[in-house]
Short mmCIF file of C-alpha atoms and ligand atoms in Angstrom, two decimals:
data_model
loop_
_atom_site.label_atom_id
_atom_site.label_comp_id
_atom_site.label_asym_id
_atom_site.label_seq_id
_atom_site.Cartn_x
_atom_site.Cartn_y
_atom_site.Cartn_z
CA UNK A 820 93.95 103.22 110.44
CA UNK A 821 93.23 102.72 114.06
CA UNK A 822 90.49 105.47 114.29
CA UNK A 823 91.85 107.49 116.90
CA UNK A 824 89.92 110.37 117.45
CA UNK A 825 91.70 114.15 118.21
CA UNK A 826 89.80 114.77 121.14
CA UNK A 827 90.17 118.76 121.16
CA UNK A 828 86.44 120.19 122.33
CA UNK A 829 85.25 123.81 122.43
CA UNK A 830 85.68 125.24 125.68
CA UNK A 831 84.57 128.21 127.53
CA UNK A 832 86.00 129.46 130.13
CA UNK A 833 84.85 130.16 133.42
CA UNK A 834 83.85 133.16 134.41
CA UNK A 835 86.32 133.64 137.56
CA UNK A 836 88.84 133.16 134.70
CA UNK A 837 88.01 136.73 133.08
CA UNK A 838 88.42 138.09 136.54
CA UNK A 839 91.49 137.12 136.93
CA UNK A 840 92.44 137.94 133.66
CA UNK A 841 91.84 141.72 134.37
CA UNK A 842 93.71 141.30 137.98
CA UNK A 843 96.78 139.55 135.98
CA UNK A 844 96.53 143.22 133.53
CA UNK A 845 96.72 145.73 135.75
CA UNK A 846 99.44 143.78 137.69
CA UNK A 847 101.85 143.81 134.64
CA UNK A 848 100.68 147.03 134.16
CA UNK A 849 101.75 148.33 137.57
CA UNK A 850 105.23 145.84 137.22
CA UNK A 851 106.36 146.41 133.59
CA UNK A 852 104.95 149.29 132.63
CA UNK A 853 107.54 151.95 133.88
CA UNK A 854 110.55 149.06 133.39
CA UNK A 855 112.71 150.69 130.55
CA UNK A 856 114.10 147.05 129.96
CA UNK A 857 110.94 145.71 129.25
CA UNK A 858 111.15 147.73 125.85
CA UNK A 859 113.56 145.25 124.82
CA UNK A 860 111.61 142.34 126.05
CA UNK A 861 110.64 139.84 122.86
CA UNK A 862 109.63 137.19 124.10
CA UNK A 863 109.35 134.88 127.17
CA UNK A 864 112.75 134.51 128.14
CA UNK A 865 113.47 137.40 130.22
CA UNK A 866 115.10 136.54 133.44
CA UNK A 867 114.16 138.22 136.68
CA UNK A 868 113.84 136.27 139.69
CA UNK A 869 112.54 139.21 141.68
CA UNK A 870 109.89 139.62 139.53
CA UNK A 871 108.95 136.06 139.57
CA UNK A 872 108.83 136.37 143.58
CA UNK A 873 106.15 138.96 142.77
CA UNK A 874 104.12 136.12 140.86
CA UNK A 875 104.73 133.61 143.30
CA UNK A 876 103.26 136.08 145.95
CA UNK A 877 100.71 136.48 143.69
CA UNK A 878 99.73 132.53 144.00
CA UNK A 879 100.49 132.62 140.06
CA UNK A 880 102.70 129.54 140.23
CA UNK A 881 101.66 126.24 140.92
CA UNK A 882 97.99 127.60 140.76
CA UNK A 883 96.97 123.94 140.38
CA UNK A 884 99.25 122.13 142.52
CA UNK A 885 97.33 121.51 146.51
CA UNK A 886 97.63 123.60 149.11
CA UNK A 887 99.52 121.63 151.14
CA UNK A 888 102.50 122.16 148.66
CA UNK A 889 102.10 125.53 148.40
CA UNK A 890 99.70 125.66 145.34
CA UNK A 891 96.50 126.96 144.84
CA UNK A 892 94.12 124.58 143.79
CA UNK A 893 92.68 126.54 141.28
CA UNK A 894 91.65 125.15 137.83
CA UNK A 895 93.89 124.28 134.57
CA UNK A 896 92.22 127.10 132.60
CA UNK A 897 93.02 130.00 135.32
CA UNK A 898 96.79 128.92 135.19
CA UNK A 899 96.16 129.36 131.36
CA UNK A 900 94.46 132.32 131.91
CA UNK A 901 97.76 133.39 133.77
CA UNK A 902 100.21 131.85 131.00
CA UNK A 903 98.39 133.63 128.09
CA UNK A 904 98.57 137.71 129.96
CA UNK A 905 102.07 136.87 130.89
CA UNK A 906 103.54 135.92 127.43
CA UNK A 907 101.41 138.92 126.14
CA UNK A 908 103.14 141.49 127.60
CA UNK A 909 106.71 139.43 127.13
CA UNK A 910 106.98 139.10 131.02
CA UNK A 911 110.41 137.83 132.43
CA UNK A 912 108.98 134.91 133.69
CA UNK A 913 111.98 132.28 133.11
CA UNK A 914 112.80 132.31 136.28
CA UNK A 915 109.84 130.01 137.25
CA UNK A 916 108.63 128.87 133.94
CA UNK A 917 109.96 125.21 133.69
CA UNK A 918 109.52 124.34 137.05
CA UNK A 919 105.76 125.59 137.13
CA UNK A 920 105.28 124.19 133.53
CA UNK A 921 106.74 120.64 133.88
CA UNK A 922 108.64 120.24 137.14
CA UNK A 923 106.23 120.92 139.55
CA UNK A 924 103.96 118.73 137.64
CA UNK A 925 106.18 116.18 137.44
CA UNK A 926 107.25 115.59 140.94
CA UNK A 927 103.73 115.69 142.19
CA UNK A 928 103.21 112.98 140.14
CA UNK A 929 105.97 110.93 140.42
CA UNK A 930 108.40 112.68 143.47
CA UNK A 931 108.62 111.58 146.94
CA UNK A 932 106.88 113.50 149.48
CA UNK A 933 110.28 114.77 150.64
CA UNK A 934 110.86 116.22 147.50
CA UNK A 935 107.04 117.72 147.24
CA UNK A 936 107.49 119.30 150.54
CA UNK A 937 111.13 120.54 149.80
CA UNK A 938 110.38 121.99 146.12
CA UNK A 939 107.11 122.61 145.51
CA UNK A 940 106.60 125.34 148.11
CA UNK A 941 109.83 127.23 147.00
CA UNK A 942 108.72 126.59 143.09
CA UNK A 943 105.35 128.19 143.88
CA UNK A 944 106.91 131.55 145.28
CA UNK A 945 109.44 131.75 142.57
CA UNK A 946 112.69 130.94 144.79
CA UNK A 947 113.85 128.33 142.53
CA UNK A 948 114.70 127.72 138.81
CA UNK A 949 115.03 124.81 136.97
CA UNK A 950 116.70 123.92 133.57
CA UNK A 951 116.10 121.04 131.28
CA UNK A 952 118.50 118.66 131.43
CA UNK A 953 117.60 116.36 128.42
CA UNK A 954 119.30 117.09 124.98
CA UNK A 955 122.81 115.53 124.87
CA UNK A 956 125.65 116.02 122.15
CA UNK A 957 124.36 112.44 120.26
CA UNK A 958 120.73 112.33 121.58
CA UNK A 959 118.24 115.23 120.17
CA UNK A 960 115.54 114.15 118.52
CA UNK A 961 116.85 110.50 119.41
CA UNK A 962 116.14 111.21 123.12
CA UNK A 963 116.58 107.84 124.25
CA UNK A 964 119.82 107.53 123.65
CA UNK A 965 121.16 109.29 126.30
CA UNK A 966 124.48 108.23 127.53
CA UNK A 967 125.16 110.31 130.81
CA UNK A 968 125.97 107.76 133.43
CA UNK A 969 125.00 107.82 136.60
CA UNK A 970 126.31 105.30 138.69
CA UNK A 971 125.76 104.08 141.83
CA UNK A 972 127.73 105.26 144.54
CA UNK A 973 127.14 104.91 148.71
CA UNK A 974 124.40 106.79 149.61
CA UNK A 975 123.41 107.96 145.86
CA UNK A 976 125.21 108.08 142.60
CA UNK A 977 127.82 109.97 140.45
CA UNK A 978 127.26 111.41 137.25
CA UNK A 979 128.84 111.41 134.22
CA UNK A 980 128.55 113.02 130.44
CA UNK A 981 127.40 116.27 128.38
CA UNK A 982 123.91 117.44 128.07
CA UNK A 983 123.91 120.53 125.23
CA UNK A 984 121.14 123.42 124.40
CA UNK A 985 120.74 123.44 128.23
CA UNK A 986 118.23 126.54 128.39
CA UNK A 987 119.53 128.92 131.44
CA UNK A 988 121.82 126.29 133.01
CA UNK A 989 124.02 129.07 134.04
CA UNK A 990 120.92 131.08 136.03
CA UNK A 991 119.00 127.97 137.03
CA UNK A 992 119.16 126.61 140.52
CA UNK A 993 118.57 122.61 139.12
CA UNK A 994 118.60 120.63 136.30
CA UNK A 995 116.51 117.76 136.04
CA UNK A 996 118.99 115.23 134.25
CA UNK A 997 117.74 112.31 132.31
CA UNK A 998 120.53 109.81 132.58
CA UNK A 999 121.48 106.04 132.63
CA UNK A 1000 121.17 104.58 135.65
CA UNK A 1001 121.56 100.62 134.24
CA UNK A 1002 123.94 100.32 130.81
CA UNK A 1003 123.02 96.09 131.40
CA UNK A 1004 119.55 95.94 129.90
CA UNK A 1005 118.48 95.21 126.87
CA UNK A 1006 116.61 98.32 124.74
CA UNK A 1007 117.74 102.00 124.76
CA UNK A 1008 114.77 103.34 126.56
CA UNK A 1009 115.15 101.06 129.58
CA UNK A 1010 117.67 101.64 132.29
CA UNK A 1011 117.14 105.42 132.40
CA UNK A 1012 115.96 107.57 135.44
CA UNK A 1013 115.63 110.92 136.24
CA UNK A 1014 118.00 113.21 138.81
CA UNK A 1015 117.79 116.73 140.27
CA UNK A 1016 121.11 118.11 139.75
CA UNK A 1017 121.94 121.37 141.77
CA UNK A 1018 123.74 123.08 139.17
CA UNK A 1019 126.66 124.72 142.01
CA UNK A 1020 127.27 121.32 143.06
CA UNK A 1021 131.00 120.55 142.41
CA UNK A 1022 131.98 118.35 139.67
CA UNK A 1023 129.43 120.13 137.09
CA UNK A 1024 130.50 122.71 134.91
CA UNK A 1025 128.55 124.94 132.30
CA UNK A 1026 129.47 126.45 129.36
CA UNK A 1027 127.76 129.12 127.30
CA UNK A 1028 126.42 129.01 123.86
CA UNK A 1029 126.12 132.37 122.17
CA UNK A 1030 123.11 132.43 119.52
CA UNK A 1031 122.90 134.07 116.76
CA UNK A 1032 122.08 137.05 118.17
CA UNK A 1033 124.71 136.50 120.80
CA UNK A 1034 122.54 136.32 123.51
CA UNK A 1035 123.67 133.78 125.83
CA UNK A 1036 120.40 131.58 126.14
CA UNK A 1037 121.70 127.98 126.46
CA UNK A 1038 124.85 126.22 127.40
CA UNK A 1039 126.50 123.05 127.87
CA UNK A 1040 126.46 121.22 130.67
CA UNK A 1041 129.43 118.87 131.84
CA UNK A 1042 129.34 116.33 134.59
CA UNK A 1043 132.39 115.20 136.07
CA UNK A 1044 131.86 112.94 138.74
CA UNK A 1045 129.39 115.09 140.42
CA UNK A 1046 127.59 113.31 143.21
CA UNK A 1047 124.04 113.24 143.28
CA UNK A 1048 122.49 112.16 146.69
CA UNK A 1049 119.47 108.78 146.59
CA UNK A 1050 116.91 111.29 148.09
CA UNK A 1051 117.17 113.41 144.43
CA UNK A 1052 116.21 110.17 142.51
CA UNK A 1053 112.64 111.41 140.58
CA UNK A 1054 110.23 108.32 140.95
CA UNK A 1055 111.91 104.78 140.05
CA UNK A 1056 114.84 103.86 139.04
CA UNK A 1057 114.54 102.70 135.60
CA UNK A 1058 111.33 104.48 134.90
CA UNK A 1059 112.86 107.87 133.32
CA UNK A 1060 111.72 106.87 129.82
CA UNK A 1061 107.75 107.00 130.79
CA UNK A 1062 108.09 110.33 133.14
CA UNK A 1063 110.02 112.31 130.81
CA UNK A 1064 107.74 110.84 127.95
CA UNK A 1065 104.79 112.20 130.26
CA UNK A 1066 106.13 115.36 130.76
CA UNK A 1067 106.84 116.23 127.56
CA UNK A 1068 102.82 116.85 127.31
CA UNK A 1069 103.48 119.22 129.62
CA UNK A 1070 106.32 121.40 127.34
CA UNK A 1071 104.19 121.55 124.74
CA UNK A 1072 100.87 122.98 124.47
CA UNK A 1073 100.79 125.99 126.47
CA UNK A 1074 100.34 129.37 125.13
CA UNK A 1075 104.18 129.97 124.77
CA UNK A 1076 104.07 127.38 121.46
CA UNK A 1077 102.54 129.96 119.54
CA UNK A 1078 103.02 132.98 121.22
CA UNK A 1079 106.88 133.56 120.81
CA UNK A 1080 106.39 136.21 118.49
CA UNK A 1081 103.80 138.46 119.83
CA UNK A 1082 105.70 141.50 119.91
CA UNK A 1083 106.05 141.74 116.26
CA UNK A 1084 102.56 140.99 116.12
CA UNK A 1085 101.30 143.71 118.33
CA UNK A 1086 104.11 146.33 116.60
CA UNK A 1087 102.72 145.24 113.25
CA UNK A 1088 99.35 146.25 114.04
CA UNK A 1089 100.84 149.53 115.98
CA UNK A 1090 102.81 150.45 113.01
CA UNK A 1091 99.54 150.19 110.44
CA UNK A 1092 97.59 152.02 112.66
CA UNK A 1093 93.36 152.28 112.43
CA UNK A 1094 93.74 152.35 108.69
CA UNK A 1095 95.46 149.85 107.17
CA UNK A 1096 96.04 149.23 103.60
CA UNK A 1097 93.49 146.94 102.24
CA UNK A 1098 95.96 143.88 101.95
CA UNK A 1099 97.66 144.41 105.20
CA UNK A 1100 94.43 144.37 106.97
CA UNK A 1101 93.72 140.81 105.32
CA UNK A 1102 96.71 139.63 106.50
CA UNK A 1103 96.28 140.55 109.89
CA UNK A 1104 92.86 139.06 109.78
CA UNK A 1105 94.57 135.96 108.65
CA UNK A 1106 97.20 135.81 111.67
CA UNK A 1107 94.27 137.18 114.33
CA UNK A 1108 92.28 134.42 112.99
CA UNK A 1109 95.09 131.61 113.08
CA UNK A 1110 96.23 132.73 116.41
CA UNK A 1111 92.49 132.24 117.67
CA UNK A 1112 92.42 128.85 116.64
CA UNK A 1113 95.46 127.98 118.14
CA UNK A 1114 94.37 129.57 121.51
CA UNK A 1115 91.26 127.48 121.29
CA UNK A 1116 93.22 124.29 120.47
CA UNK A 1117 95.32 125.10 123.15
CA UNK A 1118 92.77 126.13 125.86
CA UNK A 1119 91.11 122.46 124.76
CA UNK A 1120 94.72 120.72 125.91
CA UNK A 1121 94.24 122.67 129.45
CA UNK A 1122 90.96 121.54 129.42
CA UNK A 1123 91.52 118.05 129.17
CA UNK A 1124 95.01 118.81 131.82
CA UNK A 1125 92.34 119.81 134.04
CA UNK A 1126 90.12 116.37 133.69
CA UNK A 1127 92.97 114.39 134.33
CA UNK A 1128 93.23 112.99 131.07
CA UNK A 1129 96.67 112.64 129.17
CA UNK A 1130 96.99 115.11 125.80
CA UNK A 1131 100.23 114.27 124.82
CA UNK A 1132 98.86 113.58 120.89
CA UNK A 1133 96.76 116.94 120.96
CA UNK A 1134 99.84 118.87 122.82
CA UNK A 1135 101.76 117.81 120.03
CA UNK A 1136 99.48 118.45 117.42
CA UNK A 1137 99.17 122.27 118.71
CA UNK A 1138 103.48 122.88 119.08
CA UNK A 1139 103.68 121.81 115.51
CA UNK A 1140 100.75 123.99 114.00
CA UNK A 1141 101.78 126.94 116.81
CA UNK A 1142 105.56 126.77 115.93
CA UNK A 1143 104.75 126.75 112.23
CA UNK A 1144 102.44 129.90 112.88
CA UNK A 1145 105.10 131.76 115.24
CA UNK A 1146 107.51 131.12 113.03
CA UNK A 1147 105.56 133.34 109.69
CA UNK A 1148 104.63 136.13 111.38
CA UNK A 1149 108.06 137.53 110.53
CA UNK A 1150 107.23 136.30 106.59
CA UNK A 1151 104.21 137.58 106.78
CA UNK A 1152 105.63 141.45 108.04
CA UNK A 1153 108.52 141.25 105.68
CA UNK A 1154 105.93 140.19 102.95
CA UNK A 1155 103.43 143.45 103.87
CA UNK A 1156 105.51 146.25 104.62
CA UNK A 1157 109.05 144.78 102.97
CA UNK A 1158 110.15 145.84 107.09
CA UNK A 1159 113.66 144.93 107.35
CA UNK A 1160 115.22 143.47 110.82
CA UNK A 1161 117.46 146.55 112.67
CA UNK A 1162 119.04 145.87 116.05
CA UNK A 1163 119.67 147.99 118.37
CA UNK A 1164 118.85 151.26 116.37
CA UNK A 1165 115.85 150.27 114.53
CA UNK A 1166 111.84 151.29 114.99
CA UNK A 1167 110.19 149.20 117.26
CA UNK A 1168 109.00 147.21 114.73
CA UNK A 1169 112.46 146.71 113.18
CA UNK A 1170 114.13 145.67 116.26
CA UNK A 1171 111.04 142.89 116.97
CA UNK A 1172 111.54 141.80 113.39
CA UNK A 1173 115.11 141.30 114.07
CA UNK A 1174 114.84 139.16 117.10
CA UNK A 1175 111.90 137.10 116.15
CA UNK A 1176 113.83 136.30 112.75
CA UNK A 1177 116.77 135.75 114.52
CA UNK A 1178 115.15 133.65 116.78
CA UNK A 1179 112.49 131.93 114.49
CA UNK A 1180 114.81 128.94 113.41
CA UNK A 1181 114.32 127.80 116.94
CA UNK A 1182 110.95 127.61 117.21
CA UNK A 1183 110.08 124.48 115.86
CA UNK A 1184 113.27 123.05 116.87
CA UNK A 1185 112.78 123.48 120.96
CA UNK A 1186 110.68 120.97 122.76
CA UNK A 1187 111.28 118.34 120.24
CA UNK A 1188 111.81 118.75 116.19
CA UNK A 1189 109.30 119.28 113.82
CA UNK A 1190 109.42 116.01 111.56
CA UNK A 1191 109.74 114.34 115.54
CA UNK A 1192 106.63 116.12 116.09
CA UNK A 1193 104.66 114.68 113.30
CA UNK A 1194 105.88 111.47 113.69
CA UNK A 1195 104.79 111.19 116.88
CA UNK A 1196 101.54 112.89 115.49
CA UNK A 1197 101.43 110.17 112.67
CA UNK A 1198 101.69 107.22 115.16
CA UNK A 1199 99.05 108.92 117.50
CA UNK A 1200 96.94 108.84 114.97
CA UNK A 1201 97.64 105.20 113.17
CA UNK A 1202 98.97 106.36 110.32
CA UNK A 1203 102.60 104.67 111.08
C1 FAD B 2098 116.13 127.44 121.65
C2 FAD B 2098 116.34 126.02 122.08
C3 FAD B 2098 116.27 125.70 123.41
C4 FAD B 2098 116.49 124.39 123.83
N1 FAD B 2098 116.45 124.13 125.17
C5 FAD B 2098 116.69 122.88 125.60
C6 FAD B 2098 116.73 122.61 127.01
O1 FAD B 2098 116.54 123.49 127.83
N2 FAD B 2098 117.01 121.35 127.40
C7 FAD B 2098 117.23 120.33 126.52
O2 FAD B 2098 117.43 119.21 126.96
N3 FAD B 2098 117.22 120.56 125.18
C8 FAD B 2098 116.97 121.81 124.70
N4 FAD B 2098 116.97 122.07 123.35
C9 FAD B 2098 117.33 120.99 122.43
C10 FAD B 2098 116.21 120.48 121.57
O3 FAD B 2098 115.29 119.74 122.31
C11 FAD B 2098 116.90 119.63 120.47
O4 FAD B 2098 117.67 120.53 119.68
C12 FAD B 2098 115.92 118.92 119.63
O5 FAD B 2098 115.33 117.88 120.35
C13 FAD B 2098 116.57 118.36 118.33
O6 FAD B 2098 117.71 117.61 118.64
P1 FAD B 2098 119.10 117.87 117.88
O7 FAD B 2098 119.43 119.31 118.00
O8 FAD B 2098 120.09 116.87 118.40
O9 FAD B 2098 118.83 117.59 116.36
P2 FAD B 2098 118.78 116.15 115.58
O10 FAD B 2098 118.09 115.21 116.47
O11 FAD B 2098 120.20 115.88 115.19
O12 FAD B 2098 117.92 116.52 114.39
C14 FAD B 2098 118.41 117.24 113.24
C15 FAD B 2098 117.32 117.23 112.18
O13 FAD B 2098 117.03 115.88 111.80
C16 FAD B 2098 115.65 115.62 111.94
N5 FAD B 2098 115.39 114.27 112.43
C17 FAD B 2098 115.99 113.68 113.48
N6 FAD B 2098 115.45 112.45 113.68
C18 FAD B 2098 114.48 112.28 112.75
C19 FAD B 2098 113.56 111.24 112.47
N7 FAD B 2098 113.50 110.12 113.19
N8 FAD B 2098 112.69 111.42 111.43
C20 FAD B 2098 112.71 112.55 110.70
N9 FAD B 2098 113.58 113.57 110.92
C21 FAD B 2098 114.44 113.45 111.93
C22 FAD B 2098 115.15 116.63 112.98
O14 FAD B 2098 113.80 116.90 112.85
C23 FAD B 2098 116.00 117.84 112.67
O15 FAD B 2098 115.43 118.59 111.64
C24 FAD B 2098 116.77 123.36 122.89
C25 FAD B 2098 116.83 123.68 121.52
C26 FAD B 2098 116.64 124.99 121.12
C27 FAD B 2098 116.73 125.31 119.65
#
């Protein structure tokens, strides 16, 4: 074995973080509180791009991005701060989740200053939305195989092929499309690059995907000859491989890897009320207590966001534990009160067990596959 060393450290966090954790409360409060959709609310993947105005207003997007593009320049662990209230209270905040999660981040790092001054500043108030243009029909968990073509055209290049589980392709602004720019060199992950696609361009077309709870979440997404203009080129040509491997650190260690089930959670503990049974108390010790490991795991992976080091081994280490945990609070209910899932006319409780167990499969398969996960986990850590 190599020896590396998981680097997660205990960390506190600061105290103009719990200030603005009580500001972030009362303004949910005041927003969500007398929304009778919010009753109905799950998870994190309500879509409500006024309400995401209202954030960006706020200067709760791009809190860590500079000034000068519209961000804040506050710290890693205030955005967290931010992240953790908002999937609490199952906010509608896809509207600007992706591109203040990993887009924003991205093209900071690698965009051109036209495209920092162009997006950034319209991310940050919550004007634009952005989908994730990876997954393809043959290339999942075997990312690199990507076969979308984009080929070069005067003045920029035309795309071509399928990307699939496209989440909110058909409410998003842009995707950011991982595609092959050069079919001519040798090795699958060379030769790719990355392109902002406006989604109403003409010559794309997207297609819904009911889930199994026929909620229309993602889609497929068809290029057919669409042309993409040079200036919407992310970083270099040929260097899509690194930057989407980069921002894949990104995806997956926030707070929304292991808090997709909160509501049933929170009705859980509503529904046992101040005197549980002596068994259901112990297992909602045992989830309180996972939950605050994770948070601490997770607040570590800020933490080292913030220091400008790269987590991608501990990010991945916390979406495989925080998926597997998300994923058994449902086991854990059904286990306890024998609580069966009820749409649509069910308690509270039934209806959240219905959509998280509807939903659970998912978990661990967004953002990259479990046994992906581990692998990567594995090689991280020398074992492979
Ligand atoms: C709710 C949801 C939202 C999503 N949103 C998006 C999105 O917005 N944009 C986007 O681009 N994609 C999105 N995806 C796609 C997601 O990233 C892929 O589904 C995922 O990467 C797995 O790819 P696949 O479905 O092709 O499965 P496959 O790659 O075909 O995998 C099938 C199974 O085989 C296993 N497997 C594959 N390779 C290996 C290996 N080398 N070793 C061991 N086991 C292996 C996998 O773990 C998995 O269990 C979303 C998926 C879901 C479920």
């Amino acid at each position: 074995m190599s020896g590396t060393i998981l680097r997660f450290e205990l960390c506190e966090l600061p105290v103009e973080a719990r200030a603005l954790r009580e500001e972030v409360r009362a303004f949910l409060r005041a927003e969500l509180g007398a929304d009778p959709a919010q009753r109905s609310r799950y998870s994190w993947f309500g879509f409500d791009p006024g309400f995401s105005r209202k954030v960006g207003a706020r200067g709760w997007i791009g809190m860590t991005w500079p000034r000068e593009y519209g961000g804040g320049e506050r710290s890693a662990l205030e955005r967290w701060v931010v992240q953790e209230e908002m999937l609490a209270a199952c906010a509608p905040v896809l509207s600007h989740w992706v591109a203040d999660r990993q887009y924003g981040p991205l093209l900071l790092r690698f965009g051109s200053e036209a495209q920092r001054r162009s997006f950034l500043p319209r991310m940050a108030r919550g004007e634009v939305c952005f989908a994730i243009g990876m997954s393809e029909p043959d290339a999942g968990s075997d990312l690199a195989s990507v076969r979308t073509r984009a080929n070069r055209v005067a003045g920029g290049y035309e795309l071509h092929g399928t990307k699939v589980w496209t989440s909110g392709a058909h409410i998003a602004d842009f995707v950011m499309t991982l595609a092959r720019t050069d079919t001519t060199l040798e090795g699958k992950h060379a030769g790719l690059s990355q392109l902002i696609v406006d989604l109403r361009a003409p010559g794309v077309s997207v297609r819904p995907i009911p889930d199994i709870s026929g909620v229309q979440h993602f889609n497929e997404v068809h290029f057919d000859g669409c042309f993409v203009p040079e200036q919407n080129l992310v970083g270099r040509e040929g260097d899509g491989w690194k930057q989407v491997t980069s921002e894949l650190a990104y995806e997956r260690s926030g707070p929304d890897r292991y808090l997709s089930a909160t509501r049933l959670l929170q009705e859980f503990v509503r529904h046992t009320g101040s005197e549980p049974a002596e068994h259901t108390a112990a297992t909602i010790g045992r989830l309180v207590a996972r939950k605050s490991v994770l948070r601490n795991l997770s607040l570590s992976v800020a933490s080292m966001l913030q220091d400008g080091r790269d987590p991608a081994l501990e990010a991945a280490l916390v979406k495989d534990v925080g998926t597997h945990y998300e994923q058994s609070i449902s086991e854990r209910v059904h286990e306890t009160l024998g609580i069966e899932p009820r749409a649509g006319t069910g308690s509270e409780l039934e209806r959240a067990q219905a959509w998280t167990l509807s939903n659970a499969p998912s978990f661990t398969i967004r953002g990259g596959a479990r046994e992906v996960i581990r692998g990567i986990i594995a090689r991280g850590l020398g074992l492979r």
